[in-house]
Coordinates of C-alpha atoms and ligand atoms in Angstrom, one line a residue:
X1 CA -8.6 7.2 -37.2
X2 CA -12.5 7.6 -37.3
X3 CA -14.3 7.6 -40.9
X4 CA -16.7 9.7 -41.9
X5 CA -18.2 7.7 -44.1
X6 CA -18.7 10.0 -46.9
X7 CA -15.4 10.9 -47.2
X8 CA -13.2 7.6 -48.7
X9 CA -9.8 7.2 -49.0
X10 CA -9.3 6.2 -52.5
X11 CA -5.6 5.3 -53.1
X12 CA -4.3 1.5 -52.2
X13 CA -1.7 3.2 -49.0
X14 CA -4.8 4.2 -47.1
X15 CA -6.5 1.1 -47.1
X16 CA -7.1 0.1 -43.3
X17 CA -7.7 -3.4 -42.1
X18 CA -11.0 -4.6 -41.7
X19 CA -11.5 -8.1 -40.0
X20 CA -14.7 -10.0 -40.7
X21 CA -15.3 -13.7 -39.2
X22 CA -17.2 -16.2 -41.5
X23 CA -18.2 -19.5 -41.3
X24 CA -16.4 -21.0 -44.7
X25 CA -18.5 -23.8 -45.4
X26 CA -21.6 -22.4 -46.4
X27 CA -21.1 -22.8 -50.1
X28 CA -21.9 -20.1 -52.8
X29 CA -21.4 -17.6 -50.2
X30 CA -18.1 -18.8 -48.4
X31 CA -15.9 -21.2 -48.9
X32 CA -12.5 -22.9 -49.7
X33 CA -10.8 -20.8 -52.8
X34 CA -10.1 -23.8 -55.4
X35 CA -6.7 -24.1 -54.5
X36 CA -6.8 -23.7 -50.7
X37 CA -5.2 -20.4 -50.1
X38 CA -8.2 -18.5 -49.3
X39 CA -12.0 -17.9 -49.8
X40 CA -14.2 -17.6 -52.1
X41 CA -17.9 -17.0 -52.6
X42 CA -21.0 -14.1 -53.1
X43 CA -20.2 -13.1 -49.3
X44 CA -16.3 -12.7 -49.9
X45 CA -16.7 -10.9 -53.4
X46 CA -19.5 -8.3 -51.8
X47 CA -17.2 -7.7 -49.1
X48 CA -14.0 -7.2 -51.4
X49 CA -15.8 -4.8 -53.3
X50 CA -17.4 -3.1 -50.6
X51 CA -14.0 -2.7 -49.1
X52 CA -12.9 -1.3 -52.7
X53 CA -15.3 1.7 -52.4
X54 CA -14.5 2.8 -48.8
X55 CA -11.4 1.9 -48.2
X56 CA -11.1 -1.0 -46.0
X57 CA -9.1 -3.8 -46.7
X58 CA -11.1 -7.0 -45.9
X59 CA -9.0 -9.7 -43.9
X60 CA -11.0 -13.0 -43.6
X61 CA -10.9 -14.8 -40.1
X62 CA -12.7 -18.7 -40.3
X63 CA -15.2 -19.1 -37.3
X64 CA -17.9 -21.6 -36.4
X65 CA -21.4 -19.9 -37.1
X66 CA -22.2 -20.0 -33.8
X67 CA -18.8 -18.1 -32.6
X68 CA -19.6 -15.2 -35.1
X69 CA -21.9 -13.1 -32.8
X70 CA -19.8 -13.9 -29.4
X71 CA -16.9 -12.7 -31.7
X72 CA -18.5 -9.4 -32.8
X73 CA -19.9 -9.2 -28.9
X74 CA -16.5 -9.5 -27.7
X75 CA -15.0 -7.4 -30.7
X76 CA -12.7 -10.0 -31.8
X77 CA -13.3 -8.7 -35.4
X78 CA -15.0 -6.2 -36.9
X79 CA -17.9 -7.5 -39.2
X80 CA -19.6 -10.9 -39.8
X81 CA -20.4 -12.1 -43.0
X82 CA -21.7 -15.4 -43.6
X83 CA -25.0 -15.8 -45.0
X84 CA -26.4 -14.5 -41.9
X85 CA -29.9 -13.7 -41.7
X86 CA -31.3 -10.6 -40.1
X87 CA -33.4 -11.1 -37.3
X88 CA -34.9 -9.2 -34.4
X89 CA -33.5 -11.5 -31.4
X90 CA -29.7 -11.0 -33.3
X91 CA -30.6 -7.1 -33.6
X92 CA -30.3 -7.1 -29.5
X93 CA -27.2 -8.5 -29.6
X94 CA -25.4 -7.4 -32.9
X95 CA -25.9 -4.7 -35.2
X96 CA -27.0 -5.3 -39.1
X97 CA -26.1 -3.6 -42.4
X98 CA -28.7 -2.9 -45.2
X99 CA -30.1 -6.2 -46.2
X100 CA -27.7 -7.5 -49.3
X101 CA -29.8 -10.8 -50.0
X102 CA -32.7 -12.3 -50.1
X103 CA -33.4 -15.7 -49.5
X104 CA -35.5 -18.3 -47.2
X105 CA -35.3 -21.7 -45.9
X106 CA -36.1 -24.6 -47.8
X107 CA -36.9 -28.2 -46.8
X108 CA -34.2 -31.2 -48.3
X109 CA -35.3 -34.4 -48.3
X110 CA -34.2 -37.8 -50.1
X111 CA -35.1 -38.1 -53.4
X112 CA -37.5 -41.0 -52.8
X113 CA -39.1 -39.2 -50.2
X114 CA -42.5 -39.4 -51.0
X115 CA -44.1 -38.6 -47.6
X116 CA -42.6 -35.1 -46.9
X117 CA -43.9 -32.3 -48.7
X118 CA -44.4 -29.3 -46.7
X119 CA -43.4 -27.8 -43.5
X120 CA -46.5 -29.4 -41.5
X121 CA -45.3 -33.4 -42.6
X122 CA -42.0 -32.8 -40.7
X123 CA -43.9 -33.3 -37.8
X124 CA -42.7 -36.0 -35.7
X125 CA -39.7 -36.3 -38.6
X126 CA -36.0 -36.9 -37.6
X127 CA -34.3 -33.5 -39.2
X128 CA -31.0 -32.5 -39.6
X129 CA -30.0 -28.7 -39.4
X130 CA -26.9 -26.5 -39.0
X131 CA -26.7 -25.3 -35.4
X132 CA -27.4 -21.7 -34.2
X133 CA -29.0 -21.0 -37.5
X134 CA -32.5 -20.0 -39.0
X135 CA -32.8 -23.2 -39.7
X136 CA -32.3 -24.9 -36.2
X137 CA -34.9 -22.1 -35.0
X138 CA -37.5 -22.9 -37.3
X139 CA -37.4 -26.8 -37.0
X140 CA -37.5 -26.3 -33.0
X141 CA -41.3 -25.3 -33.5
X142 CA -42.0 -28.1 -35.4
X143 CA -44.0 -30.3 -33.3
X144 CA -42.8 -34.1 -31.6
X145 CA -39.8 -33.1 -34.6
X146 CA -35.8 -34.9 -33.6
X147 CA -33.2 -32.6 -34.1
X148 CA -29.8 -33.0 -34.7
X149 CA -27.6 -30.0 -35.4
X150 CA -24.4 -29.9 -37.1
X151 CA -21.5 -27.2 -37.3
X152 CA -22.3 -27.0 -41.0
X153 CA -25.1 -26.9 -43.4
X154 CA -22.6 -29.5 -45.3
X155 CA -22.8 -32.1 -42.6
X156 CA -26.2 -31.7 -41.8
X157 CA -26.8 -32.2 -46.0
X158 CA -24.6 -35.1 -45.3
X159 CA -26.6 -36.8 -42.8
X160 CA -29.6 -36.6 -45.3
X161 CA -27.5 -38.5 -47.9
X162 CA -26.3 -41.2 -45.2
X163 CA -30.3 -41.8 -44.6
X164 CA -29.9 -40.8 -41.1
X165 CA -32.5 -38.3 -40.9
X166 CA -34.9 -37.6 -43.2
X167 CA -35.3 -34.3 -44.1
X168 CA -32.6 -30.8 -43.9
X169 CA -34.6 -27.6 -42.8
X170 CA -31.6 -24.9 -44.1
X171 CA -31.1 -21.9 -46.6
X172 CA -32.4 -22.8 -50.4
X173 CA -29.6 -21.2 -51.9
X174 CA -27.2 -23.0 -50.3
X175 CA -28.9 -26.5 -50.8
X176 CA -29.9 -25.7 -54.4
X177 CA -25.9 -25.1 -54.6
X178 CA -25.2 -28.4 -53.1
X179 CA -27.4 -29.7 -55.5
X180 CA -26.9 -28.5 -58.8
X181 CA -23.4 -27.3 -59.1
X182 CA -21.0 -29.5 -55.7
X183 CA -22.4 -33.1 -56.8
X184 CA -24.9 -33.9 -54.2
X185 CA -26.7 -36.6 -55.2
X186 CA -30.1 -38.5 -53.7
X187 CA -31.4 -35.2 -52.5
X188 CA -34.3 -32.8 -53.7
X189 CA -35.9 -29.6 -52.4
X190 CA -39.8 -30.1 -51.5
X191 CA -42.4 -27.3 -51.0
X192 CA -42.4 -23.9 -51.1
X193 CA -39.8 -21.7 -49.2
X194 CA -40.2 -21.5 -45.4
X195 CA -39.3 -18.3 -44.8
X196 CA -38.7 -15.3 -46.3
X197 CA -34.9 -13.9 -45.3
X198 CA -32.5 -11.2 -45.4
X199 CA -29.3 -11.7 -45.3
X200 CA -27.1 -8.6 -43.8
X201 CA -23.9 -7.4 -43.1
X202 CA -23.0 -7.9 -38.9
X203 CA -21.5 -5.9 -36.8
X204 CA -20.9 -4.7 -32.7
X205 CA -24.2 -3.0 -32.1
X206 CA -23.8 0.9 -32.8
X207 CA -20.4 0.4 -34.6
X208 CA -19.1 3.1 -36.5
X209 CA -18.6 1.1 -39.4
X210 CA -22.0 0.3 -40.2
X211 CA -22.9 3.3 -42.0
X212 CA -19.4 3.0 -43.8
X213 CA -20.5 -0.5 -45.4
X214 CA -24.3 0.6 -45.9
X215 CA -22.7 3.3 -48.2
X216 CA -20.4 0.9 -49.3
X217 CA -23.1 -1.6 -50.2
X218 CA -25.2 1.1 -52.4
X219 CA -22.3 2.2 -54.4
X220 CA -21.9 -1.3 -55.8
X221 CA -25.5 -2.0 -55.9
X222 CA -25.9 1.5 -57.6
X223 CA -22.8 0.9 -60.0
X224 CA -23.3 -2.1 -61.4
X225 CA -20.7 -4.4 -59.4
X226 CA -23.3 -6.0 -57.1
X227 CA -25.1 -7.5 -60.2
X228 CA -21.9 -8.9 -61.7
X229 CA -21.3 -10.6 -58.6
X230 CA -24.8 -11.9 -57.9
X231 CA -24.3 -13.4 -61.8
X232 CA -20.9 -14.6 -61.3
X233 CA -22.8 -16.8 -58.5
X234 CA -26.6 -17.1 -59.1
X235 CA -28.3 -16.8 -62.6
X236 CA -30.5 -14.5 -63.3
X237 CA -31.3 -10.8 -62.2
X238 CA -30.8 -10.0 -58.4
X239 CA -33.9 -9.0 -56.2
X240 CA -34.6 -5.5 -55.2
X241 CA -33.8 -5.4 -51.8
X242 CA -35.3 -3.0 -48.6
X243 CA -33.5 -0.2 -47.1
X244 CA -34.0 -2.0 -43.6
X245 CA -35.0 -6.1 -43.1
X246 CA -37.9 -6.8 -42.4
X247 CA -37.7 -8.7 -39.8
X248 CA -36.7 -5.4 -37.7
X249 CA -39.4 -3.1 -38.6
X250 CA -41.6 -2.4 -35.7
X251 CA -39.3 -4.0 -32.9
X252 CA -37.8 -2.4 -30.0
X253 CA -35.7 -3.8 -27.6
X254 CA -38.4 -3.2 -24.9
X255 CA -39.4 -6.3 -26.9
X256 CA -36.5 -8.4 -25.1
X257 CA -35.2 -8.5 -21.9
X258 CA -32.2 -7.1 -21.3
X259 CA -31.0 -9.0 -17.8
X260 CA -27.3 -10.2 -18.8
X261 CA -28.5 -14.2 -17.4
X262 CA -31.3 -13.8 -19.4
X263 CA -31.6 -15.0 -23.0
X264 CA -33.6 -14.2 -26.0
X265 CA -37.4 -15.1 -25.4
X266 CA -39.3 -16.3 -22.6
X267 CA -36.6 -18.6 -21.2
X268 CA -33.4 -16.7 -18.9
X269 CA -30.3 -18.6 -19.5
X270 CA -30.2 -20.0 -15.6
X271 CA -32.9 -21.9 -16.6
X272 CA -31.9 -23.3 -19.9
X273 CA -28.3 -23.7 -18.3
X274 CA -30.4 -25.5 -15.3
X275 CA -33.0 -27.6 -17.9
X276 CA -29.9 -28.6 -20.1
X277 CA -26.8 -29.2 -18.7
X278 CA -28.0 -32.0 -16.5
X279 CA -29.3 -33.8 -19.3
X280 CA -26.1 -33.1 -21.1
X281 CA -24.0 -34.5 -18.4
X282 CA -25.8 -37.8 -18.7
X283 CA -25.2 -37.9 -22.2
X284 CA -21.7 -37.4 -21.2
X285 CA -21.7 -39.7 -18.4
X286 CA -23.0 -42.5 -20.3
X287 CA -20.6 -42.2 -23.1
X288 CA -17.8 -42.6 -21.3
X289 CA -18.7 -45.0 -19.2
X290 CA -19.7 -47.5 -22.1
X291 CA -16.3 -46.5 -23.6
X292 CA -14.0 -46.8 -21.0
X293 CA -16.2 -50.7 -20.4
X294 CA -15.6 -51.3 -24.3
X295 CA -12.1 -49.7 -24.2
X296 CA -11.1 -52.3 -21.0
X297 CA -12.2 -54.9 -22.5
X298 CA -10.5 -54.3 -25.8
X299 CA -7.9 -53.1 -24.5
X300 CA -7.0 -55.8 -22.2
X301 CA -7.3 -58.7 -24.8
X302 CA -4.6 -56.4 -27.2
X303 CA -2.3 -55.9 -23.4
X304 CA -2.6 -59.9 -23.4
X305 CA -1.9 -60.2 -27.4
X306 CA 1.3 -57.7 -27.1
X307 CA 3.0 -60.1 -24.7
X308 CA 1.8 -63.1 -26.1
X309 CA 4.7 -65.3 -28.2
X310 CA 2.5 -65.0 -31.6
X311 CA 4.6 -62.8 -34.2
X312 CA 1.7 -61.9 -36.8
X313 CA -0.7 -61.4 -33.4
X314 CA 1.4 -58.9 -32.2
X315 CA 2.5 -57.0 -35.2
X316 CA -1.1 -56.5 -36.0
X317 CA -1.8 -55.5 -33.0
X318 CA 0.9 -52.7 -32.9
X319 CA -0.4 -51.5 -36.3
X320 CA -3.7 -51.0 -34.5
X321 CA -1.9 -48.8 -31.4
X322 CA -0.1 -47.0 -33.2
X323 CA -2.8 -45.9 -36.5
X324 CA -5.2 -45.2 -33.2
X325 CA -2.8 -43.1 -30.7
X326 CA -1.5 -41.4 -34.1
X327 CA -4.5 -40.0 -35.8
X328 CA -6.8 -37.6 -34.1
X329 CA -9.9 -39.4 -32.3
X330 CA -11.6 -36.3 -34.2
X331 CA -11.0 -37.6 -37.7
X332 CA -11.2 -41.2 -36.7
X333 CA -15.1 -40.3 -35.3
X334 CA -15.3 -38.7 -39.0
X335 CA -14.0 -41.8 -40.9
X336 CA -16.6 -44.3 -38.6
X337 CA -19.4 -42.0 -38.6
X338 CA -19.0 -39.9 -42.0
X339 CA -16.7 -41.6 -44.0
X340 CA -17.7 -46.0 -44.1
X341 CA -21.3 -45.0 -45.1
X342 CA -19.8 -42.6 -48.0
X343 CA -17.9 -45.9 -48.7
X344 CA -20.6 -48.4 -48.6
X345 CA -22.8 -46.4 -50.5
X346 CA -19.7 -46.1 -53.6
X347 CA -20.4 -49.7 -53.6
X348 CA -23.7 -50.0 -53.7
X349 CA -24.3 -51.0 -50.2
X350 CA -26.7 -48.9 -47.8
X351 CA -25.0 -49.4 -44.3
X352 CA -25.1 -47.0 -42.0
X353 CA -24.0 -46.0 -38.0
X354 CA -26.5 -44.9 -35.8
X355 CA -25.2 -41.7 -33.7
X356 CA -24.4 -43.2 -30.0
X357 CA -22.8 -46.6 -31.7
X358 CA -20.2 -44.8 -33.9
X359 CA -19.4 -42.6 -30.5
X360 CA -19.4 -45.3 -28.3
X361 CA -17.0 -47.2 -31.2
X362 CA -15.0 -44.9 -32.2
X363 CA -13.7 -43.0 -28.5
X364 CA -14.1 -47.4 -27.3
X365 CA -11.3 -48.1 -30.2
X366 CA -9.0 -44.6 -29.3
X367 CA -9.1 -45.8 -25.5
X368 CA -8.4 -49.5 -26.2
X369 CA -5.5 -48.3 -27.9
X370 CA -4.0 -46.4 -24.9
X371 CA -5.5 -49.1 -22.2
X372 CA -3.4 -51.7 -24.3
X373 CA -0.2 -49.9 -23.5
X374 CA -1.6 -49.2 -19.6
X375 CA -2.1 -52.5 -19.3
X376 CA 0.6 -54.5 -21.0
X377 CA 3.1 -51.7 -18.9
X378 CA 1.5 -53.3 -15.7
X379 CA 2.1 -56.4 -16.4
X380 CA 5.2 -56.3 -17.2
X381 CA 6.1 -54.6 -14.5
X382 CA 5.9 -57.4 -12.5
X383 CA 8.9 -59.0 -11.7
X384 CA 9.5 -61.8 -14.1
X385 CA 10.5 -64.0 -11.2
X386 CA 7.3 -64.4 -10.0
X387 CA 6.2 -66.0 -13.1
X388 CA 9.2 -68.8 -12.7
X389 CA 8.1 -69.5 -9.3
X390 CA 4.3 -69.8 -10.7
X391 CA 5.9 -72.2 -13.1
X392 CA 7.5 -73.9 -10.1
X393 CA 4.8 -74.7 -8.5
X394 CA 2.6 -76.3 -11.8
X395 CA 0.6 -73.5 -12.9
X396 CA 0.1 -72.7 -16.0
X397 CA 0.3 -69.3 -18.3
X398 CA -2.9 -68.2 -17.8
X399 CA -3.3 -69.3 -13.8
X400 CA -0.8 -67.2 -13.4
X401 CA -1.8 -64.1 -15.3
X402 CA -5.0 -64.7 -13.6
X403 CA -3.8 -65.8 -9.5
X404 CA -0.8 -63.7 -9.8
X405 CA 0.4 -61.3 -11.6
X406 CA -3.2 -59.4 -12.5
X407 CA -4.1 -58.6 -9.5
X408 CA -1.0 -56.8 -8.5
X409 CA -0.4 -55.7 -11.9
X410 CA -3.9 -53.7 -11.8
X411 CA -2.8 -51.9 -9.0
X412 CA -0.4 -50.2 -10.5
X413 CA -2.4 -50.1 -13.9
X414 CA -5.3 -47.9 -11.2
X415 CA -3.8 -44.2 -11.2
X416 CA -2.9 -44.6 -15.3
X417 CA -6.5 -45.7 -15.8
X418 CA -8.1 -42.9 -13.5
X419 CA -5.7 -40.7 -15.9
X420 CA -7.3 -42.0 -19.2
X421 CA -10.6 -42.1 -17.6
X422 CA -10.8 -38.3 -16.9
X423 CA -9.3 -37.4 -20.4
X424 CA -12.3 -39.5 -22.0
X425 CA -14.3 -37.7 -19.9
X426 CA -13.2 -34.2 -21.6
X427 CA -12.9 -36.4 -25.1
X428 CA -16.3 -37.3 -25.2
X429 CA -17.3 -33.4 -26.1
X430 CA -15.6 -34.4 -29.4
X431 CA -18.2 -36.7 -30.2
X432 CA -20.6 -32.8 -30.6
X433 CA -19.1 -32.9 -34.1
X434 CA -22.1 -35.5 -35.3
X435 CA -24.5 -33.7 -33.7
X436 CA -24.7 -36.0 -30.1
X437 CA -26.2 -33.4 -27.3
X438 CA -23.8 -33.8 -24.9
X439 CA -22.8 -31.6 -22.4
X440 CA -21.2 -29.2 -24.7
X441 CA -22.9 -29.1 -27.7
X442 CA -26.0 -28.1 -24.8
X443 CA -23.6 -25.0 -23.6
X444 CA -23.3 -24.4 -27.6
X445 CA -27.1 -25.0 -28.4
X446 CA -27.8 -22.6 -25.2
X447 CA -25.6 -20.0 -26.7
X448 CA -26.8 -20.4 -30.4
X449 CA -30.1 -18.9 -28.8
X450 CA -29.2 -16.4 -25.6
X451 CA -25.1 -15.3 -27.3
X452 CA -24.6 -15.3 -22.9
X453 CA -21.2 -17.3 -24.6
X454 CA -18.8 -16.4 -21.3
X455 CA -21.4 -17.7 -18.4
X456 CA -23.2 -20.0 -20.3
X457 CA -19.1 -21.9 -21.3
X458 CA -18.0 -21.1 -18.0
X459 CA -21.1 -23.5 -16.4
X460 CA -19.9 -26.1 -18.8
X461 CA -16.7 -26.1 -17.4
X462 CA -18.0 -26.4 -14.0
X463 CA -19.9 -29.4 -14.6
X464 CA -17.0 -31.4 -16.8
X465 CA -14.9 -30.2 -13.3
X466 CA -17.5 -31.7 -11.0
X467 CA -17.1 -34.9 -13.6
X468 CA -13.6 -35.1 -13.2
X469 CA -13.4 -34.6 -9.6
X470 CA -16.0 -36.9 -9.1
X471 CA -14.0 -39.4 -11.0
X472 CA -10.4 -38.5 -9.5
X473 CA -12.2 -39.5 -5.6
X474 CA -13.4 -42.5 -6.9
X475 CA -10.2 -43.6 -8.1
X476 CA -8.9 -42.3 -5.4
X477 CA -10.7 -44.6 -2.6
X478 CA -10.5 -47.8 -5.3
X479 CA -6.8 -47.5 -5.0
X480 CA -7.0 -47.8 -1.6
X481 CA -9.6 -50.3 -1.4
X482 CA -7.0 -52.4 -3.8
X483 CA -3.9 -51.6 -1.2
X484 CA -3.9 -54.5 1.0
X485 CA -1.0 -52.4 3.2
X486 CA -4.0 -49.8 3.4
X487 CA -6.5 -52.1 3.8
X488 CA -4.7 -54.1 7.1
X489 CA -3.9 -50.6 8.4
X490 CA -7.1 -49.5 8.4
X491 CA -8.8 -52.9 10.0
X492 CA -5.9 -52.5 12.7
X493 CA -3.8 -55.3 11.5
X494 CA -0.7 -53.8 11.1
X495 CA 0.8 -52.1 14.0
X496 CA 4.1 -51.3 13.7
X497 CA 3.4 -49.8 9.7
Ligands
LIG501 N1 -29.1 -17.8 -42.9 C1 -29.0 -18.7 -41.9 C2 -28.8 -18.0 -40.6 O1 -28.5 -16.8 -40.5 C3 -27.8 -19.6 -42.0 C4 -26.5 -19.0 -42.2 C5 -25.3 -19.9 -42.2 O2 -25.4 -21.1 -41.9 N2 -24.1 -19.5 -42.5 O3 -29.1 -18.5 -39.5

């Protein structure tokens, strides 16, 4: 059924279902309704009453910001709404409503920040923003600036509060929130506002729906119900808003290019992909080799403890296998890298983890936990005659973990490790979550900017493939190099094999 817009279906049976993605932590606008079930927010109340006047019947999807324009691209739902501002590089890829907000980005810094207290002293500054957002654009231009970009404007206020950067370029409205009304405390707003913003409705360019919601939107800015929710959630009177942002007046899309590999601005997205992923894939790289070192290590001295005789020793130590192969290396990242410095600071303590330790410790403990079992399996494998005959002959317990049964057991400990050495290849991209750019939160910075999300994913993939092939052929040839069958074969030495 097409609408005409000015025609609206007014009783309940006609109501059609509209699906609109938002990013649910971007508190007043959207978030977590107080007992879990749904949303709430400004953005969630506009679009309910919206829906009231022409008949659509708003079913709220969750998606990360960054998803919410590949989603409309890819029509995977029908409307975005989620404090998104309107801008002229989103116009090319998504269409806009009416503006229904006004805002602008505000600088957050510490509360005993005395050296920040413009835009220009970010320069050279360590800064904390949400990815993909108006923020993350804004703070690129600042000059010799370190950015770190979250999945939420909650994180990113989070990293501010742990001291780990030292200022949050993001929406004022939304860090006024955090500040005033959901308890964040040690953080104050500097300056004036950035930027002024619009926020809009989004949509698949030319939808037939946007006109719907426009008239939608006047009705309940016309009737009264806009400013009742604007009070329920701000204080104060509302601001008048445009007809159109903006931020859209006087652009055409002549202004952009239009080239499917190429992305918003100057830069096409083969050269971001080749500028980006390489340095990604070191990140990458790096990680997981200092984990799967770390992991070894630990790992081998909990194998060693497991089959030791000591009671206490070992119980412990299957406490620790178990609590890390049971919990999600996702939330035990969170815990190391979110949740101790939230704890020392309860106590009065100001301890914190820089980024690449509390990666490198927190995917080092998750391996060691698997290794242990790897390893301890391997050895005891290994016939338990051989260490009767090692006994035999006068060595000791350690001689003959050492002469005998490690070098054998290690063989067959090879094609497990290569196993848990390509997973923690693919588990380092968890570690994006705290903002590390590694080589997928560089496909997901790429696509915050150019919305290319299929190619731009797809040459992710290819590299973590070219990593785990890579990695499979090395493991590969060391087995063989550790075969001695294999290795006498190939000098020759056995014939008849
Ligand atoms: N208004 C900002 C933007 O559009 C941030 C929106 C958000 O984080 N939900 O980029």
């Amino acid at each position: 059924m097409t609408f005409n817009p000015f025609i609206v279906p007014s009783a309940k049976s006609q109501l059609i279902s509209f699906k609109v993605g938002t990013e649910p932590t971007f508190p007043p606008f959207e978030m977590p309704s107080e007992d879990g079930s749904g949303l709430q927010g400004f953005d969630i109340d506009l679009m309910k009453a919206i829906g009231n006047e022409v008949g659509l019947e708003m079913v709220f999807e969750s998606l990360p910001f960054d998803g919410l324009i590949p989603a409309l691209q890819s029509n995977t739902i029908d409307a975005a709404v989620s404090g998104i501002t309107i801008t002229a590089e989103r116009g090319q890829s998504v269409g806009f409503s009416s503006p229904y907000f006004k805002a602008g980005l505000a600088i957050a810094v510490q509360e005993n920040n005395t050296k920040i207290d413009n835009f220009e002293d970010l320069t050279g500054r360590k800064i904390a923003v949400q990815i993909g957002t108006t923020g993350a654009m804004e703070a690129e231009k600042i000059p010799n600036a370190q950015i770190v970009a979250f999945d939420s404007a909650v994180l990113a206020l989070q990293e501010l509060v742990n001291g780990k950067v030292e200022a949050v370029v993001n929406d004022a409205p939304v860090t006024l929130f955090a500040i005033k009304n959901a308890g964040l405390r040690g953080v104050k707003v500097v300056g004036e506002l950035v930027t002024e913003e619009f926020y809009g409705i989004a949509l698949p360019i030319n939808s037939e729906k946007t006109m719907l919601l426009n008239y939608g939107l006047f009705q309940i800015l016309r009737n009264g119900t806009y400013k009742q929710i604007y009070q329920k959630w701000f204080a104060g009177e509302p601001f008048i808003l445009p007809l159109i942002a903006p931020s859209l007046i006087g652009t055409t899309s002549s202004d952009f290019t239009t080239n499917p590999l190429s992305g918003s601005g100057s830069q096409s997205v083969l050269t971001l992909l080749i500028q980006r992923l390489p340095q990604g894939a070191v990140v990458t790289i790096t990680l997981t080799a200092l984990s799967i070192f770390f992991g070894l290590m630990g790992g081998s001295f909990i194998a060693f403890g497991l089959i030791s005789d000591h009671k206490i020793l070992k119980n412990i130590l299957r406490i620790y296998v178990e609590f890390f192969r049971g919990t999600p290396m996702l939330v035990q990242l969170f815990i190391i890298y979110f949740g101790l410095p939230a704890f020392f600071q309860g106590i009065g303590l100001q301890w914190s983890l820089q980024r690449l330790p509390a990666a490198v410790i927190a995917l080092s403990l998750n391996v060691a936990a698997y290794l242990a079992e790897i390893i301890r399996g391997g050895i005891q494998s290994i016939d338990k005659g051989q260490w009767e005959a090692c006994e035999a002959l006068g060595m000791n317990r350690l001689q003959t973990l050492k002469e005998v049964i490690m070098p054998q057991a290690f063989r067959r400990i090879l094609p497990p490790l290569g196993n848990e050495f390509i997973t923690l290849i693919k588990d380092t991209s968890l570690v994006a979550v705290i903002g590390f750019a590694e080589l997928f939160r560089q496909g997901q910075l790429i696509v915050a900017t150019t919305f290319q999300a299929f190619q731009v994913y797809i040459a992710v993939a290819l590299v973590y493939l070219v990593l785990t092939t890579l990695s499979s052929f090395g493991f590969k040839w060391l087995e063989q190099k550790m075969d001695p069958v294999g290795q006498k074969k190939e000098k020759g030495l056995l014939r008849n094999a």
